[in-house]
GROMACS .gro file of C-alpha atoms in nm:
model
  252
    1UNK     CA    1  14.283   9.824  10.582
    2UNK     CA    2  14.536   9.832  10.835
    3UNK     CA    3  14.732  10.143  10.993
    4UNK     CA    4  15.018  10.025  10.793
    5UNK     CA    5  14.856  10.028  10.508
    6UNK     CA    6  14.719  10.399  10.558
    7UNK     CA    7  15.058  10.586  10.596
    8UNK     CA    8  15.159  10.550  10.231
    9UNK     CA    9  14.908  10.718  10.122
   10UNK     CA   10  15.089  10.960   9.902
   11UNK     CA   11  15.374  10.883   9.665
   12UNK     CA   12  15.719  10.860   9.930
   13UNK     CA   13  15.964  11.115   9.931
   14UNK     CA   14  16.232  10.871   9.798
   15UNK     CA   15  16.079  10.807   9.469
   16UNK     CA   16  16.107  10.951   9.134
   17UNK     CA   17  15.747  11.043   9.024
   18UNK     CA   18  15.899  11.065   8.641
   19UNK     CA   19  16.054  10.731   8.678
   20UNK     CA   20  15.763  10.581   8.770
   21UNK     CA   21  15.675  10.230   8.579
   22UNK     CA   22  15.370  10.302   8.316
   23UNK     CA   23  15.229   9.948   8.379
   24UNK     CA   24  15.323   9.733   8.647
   25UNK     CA   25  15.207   9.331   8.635
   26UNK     CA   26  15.192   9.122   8.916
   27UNK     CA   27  15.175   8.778   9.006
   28UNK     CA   28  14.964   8.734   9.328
   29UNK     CA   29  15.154   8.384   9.467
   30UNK     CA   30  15.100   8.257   9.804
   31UNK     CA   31  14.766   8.274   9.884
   32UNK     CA   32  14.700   7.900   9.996
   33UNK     CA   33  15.045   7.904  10.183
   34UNK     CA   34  14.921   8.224  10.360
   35UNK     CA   35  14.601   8.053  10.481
   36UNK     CA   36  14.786   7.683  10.576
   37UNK     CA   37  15.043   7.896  10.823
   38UNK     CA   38  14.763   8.054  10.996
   39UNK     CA   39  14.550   7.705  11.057
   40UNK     CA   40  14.285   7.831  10.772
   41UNK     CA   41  14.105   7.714  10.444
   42UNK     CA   42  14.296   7.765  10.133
   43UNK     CA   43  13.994   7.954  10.047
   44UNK     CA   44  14.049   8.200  10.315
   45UNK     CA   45  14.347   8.317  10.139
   46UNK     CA   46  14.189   8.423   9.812
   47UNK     CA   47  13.954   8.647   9.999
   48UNK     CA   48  14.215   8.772  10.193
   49UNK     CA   49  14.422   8.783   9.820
   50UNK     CA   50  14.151   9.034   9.691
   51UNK     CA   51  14.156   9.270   9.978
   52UNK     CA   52  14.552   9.295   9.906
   53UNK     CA   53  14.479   9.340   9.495
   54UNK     CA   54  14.185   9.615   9.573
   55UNK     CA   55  14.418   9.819   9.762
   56UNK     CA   56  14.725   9.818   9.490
   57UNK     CA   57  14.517   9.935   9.270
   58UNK     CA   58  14.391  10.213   9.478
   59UNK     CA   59  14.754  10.278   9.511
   60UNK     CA   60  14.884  10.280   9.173
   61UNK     CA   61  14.569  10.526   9.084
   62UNK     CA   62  14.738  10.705   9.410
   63UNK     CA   63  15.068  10.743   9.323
   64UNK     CA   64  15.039  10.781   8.935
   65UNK     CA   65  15.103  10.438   8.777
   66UNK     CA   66  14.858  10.408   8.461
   67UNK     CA   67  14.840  10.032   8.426
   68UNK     CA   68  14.782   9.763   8.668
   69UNK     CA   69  14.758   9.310   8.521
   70UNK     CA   70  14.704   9.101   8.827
   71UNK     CA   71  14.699   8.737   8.693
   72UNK     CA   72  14.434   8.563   8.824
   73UNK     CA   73  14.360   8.264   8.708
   74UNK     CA   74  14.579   8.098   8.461
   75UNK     CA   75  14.467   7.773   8.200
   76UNK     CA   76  14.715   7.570   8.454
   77UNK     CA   77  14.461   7.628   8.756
   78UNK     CA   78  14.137   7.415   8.643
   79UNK     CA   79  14.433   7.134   8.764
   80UNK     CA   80  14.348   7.286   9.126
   81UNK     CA   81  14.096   7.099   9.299
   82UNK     CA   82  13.688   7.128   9.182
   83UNK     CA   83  13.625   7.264   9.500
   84UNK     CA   84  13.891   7.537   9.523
   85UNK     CA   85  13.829   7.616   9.150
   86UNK     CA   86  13.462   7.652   9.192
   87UNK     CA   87  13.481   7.879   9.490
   88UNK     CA   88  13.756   8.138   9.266
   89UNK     CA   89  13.470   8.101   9.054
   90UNK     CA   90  13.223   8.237   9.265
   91UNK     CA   91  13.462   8.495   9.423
   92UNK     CA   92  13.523   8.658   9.081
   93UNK     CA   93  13.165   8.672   9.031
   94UNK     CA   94  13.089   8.810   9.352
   95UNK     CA   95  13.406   9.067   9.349
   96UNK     CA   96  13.302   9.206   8.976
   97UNK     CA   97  12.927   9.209   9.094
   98UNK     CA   98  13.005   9.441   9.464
   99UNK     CA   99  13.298   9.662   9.321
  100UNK     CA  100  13.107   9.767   9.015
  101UNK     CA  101  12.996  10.098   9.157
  102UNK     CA  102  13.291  10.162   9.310
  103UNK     CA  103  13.548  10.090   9.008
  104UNK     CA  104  13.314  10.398   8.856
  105UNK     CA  105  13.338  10.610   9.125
  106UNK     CA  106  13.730  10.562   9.089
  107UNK     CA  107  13.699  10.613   8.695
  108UNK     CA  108  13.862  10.286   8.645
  109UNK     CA  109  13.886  10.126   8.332
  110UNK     CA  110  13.891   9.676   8.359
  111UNK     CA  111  13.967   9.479   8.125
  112UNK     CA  112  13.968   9.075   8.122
  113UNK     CA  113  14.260   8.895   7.916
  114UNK     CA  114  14.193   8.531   7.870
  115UNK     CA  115  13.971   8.260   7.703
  116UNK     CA  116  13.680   8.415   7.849
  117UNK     CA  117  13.488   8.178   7.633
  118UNK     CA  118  13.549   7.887   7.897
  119UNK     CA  119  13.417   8.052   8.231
  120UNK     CA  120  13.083   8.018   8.372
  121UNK     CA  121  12.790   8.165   8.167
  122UNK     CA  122  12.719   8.385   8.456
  123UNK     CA  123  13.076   8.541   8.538
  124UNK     CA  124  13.109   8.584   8.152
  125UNK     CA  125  12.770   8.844   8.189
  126UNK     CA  126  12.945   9.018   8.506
  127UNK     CA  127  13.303   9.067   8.330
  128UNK     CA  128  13.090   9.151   7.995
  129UNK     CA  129  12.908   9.408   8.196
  130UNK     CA  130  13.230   9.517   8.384
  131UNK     CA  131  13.394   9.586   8.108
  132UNK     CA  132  13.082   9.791   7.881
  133UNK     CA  133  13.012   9.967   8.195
  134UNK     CA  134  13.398  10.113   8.277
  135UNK     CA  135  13.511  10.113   7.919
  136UNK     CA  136  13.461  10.533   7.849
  137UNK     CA  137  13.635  10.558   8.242
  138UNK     CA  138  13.982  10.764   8.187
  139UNK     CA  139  14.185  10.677   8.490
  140UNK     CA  140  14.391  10.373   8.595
  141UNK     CA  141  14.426  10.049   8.353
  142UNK     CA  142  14.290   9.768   8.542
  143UNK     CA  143  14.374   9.419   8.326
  144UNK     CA  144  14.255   9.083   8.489
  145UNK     CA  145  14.403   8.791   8.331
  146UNK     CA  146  14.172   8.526   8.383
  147UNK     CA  147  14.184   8.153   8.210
  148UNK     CA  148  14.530   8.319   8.053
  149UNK     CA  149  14.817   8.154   7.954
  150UNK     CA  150  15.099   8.316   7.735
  151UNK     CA  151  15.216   8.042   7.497
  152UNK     CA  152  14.790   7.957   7.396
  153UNK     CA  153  14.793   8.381   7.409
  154UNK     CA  154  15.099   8.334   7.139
  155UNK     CA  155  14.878   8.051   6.891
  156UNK     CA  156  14.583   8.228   6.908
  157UNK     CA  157  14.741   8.504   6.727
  158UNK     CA  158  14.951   8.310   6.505
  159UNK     CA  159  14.669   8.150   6.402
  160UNK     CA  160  14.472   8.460   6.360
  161UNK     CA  161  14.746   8.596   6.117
  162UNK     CA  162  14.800   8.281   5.945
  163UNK     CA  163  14.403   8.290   5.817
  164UNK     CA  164  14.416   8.604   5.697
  165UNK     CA  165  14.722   8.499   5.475
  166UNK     CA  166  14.556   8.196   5.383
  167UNK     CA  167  14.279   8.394   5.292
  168UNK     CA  168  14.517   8.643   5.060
  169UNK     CA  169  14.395   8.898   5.284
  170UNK     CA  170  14.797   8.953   5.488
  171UNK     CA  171  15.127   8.840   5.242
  172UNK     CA  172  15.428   8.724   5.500
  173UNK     CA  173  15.638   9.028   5.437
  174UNK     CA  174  15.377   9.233   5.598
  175UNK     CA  175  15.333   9.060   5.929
  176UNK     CA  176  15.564   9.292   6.158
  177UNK     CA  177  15.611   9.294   6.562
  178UNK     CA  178  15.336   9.569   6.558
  179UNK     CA  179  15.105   9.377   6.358
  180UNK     CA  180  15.140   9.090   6.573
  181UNK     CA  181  15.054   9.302   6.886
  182UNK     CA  182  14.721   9.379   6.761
  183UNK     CA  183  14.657   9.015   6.734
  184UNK     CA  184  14.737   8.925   7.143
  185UNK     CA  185  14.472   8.994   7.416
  186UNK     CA  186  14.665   9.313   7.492
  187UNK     CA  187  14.643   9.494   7.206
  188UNK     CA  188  14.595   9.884   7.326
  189UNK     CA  189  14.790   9.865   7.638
  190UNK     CA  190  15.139   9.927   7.660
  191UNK     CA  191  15.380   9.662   7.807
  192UNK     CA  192  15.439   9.618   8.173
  193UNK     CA  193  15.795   9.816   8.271
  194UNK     CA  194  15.765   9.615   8.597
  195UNK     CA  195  15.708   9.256   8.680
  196UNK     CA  196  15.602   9.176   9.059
  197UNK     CA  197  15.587   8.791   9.186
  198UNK     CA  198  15.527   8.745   9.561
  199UNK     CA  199  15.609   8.447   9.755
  200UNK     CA  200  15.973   8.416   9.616
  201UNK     CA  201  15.916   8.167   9.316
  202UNK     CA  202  16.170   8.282   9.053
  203UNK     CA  203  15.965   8.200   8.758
  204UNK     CA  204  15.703   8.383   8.530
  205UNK     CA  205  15.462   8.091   8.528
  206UNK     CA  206  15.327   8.163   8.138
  207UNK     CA  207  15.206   8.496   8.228
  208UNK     CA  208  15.247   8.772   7.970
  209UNK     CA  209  15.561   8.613   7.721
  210UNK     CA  210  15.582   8.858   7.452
  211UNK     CA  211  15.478   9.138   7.641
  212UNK     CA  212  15.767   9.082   7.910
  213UNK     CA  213  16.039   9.122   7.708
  214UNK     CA  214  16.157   9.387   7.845
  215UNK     CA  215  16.004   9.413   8.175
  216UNK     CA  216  16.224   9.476   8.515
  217UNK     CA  217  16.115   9.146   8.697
  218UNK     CA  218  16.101   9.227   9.147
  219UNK     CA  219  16.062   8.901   9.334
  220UNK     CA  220  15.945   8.906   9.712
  221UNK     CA  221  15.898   8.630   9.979
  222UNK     CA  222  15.633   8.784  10.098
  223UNK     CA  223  15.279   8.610  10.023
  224UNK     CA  224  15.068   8.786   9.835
  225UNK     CA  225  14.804   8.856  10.114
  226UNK     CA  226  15.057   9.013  10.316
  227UNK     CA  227  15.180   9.276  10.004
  228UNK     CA  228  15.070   9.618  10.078
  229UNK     CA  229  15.159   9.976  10.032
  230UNK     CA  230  15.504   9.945  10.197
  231UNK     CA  231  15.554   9.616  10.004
  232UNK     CA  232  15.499   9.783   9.688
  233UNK     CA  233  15.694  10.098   9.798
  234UNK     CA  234  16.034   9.883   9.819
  235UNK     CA  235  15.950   9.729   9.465
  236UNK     CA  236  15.935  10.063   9.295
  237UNK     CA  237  16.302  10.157   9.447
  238UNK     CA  238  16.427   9.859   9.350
  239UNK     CA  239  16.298   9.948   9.023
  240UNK     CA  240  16.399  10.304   8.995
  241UNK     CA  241  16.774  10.162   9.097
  242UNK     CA  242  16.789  10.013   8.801
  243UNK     CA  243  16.937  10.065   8.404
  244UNK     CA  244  16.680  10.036   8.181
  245UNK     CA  245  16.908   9.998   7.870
  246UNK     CA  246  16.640   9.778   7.634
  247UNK     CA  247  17.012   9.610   7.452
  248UNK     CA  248  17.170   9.945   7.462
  249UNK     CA  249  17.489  10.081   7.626
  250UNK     CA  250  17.402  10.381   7.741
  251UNK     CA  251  17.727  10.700   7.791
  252UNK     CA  252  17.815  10.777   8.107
   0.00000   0.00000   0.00000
């Protein structure tokens, strides 16, 4: 960690602690840009990536934001090439398999979003073991969304809901927002208040599409191995400058 990234430790002067977003999602863009600037393997990037995602977390958990989704991986990325796949692969292994202990000692709580189903055998036992290990822990929400994409996120719960009327267990009138919400990969965890993309691509990329309905959306140029403390700092003013009216007009 650098020096720059030790002076925010506690929550700046200049921000509203009860205005603080709940859940904050980000999308961690830029690594393999980062790496080809600097003369490096694309590779070299996601490692660097992780060291930037370990300390928001530690942040958030610092300055009292519940909730933390990186997306990680989405269904789009097996288009990457093998090698570059493979080696995320590996990473997310090896990341899950060294921060264990750690994630404990922070009484963090991870979750993985996603069709888990389609990873390798052996990261499926480290998330599965992540996740049993951390799942009583009462501090920050850590989400992963891994293999995710938000429109197969969408059909997997329509079909889900669509069985259980076939089956005469659900009738039509009864299927409500709610209801539907228990059916995503979410279910249990509110929905992000603030969307963060880094590398300046104005798009949401499938990630999260009923759940950011709402959501204030912060874009950066920075690349996402460069985002730190003071990164983050300027996203949450930008945030707290903001109306939150959710389609209302609010009286002055």
């Amino acid at each position: 960690m650098t020096a720059k990234q030790t002076v925010l430790q506690e929550l700046p002067a200049n921000l509203d602690r009860t205005r603080l977003p709940k859940h904050v999602a980000v999308i961690m863009d830029g690594n393999g840009r980062w790496a080809k600037h600097r003369g490096l393997p694309r590779i070299m990037g996601h490692r660097r990536g992780v060291d930037a995602l370990k300390d928001l977390l530690r942040c958030c958990r610092d300055w009292g934001v519940q909730a933390l989704t990186a997306y990680a991986f989405s269904t789009e990325n097996w288009g990457r090439p093998l090698e570059e796949v493979e080696f995320l692969m590996t990473l997310f292994e090896r990341v899950l398999r060294q921060e264990l202990r750690e994630m404990m000692q922070e009484n963090v709580r991870i979750k993985f979003v996603g069709n888990l189903d389609a990873l390798p055998p052996t990261l499926q036992n480290e998330i599965e073991r992540s996740m049993l290990e951390t799942q009583d822990n009462q501090g920050i929400r850590f989400t992963v969304a891994t293999n995710y994409g938000g429109r197969q996120e969408i059909l997997k719960a329509c079909r889900a809901i669509a069985t259980q009327v076939q089956q005469g267990h659900l009738q039509p009138d009864e299927i409500d927002e709610s209801l539907f919400e228990r059916h995503l990969y979410t279910a249990g965890t509110c929905d992000p208040d603030l969307l963060i993309r880094t590398s300046g691509e104005m798009r949401i990329s499938n990630f999260l599409l009923w759940q950011m309905a709402y959501a204030e959306i912060y874009v950066t140029k920075t690349l996402w191995p460069d985002f730190n403390r003071h990164e983050f700092h300027q996203a949450l003013v930008s945030y707290q400058e903001r109306d939150r009216r959710f389609g209302r007009v609010l009286e002055k």
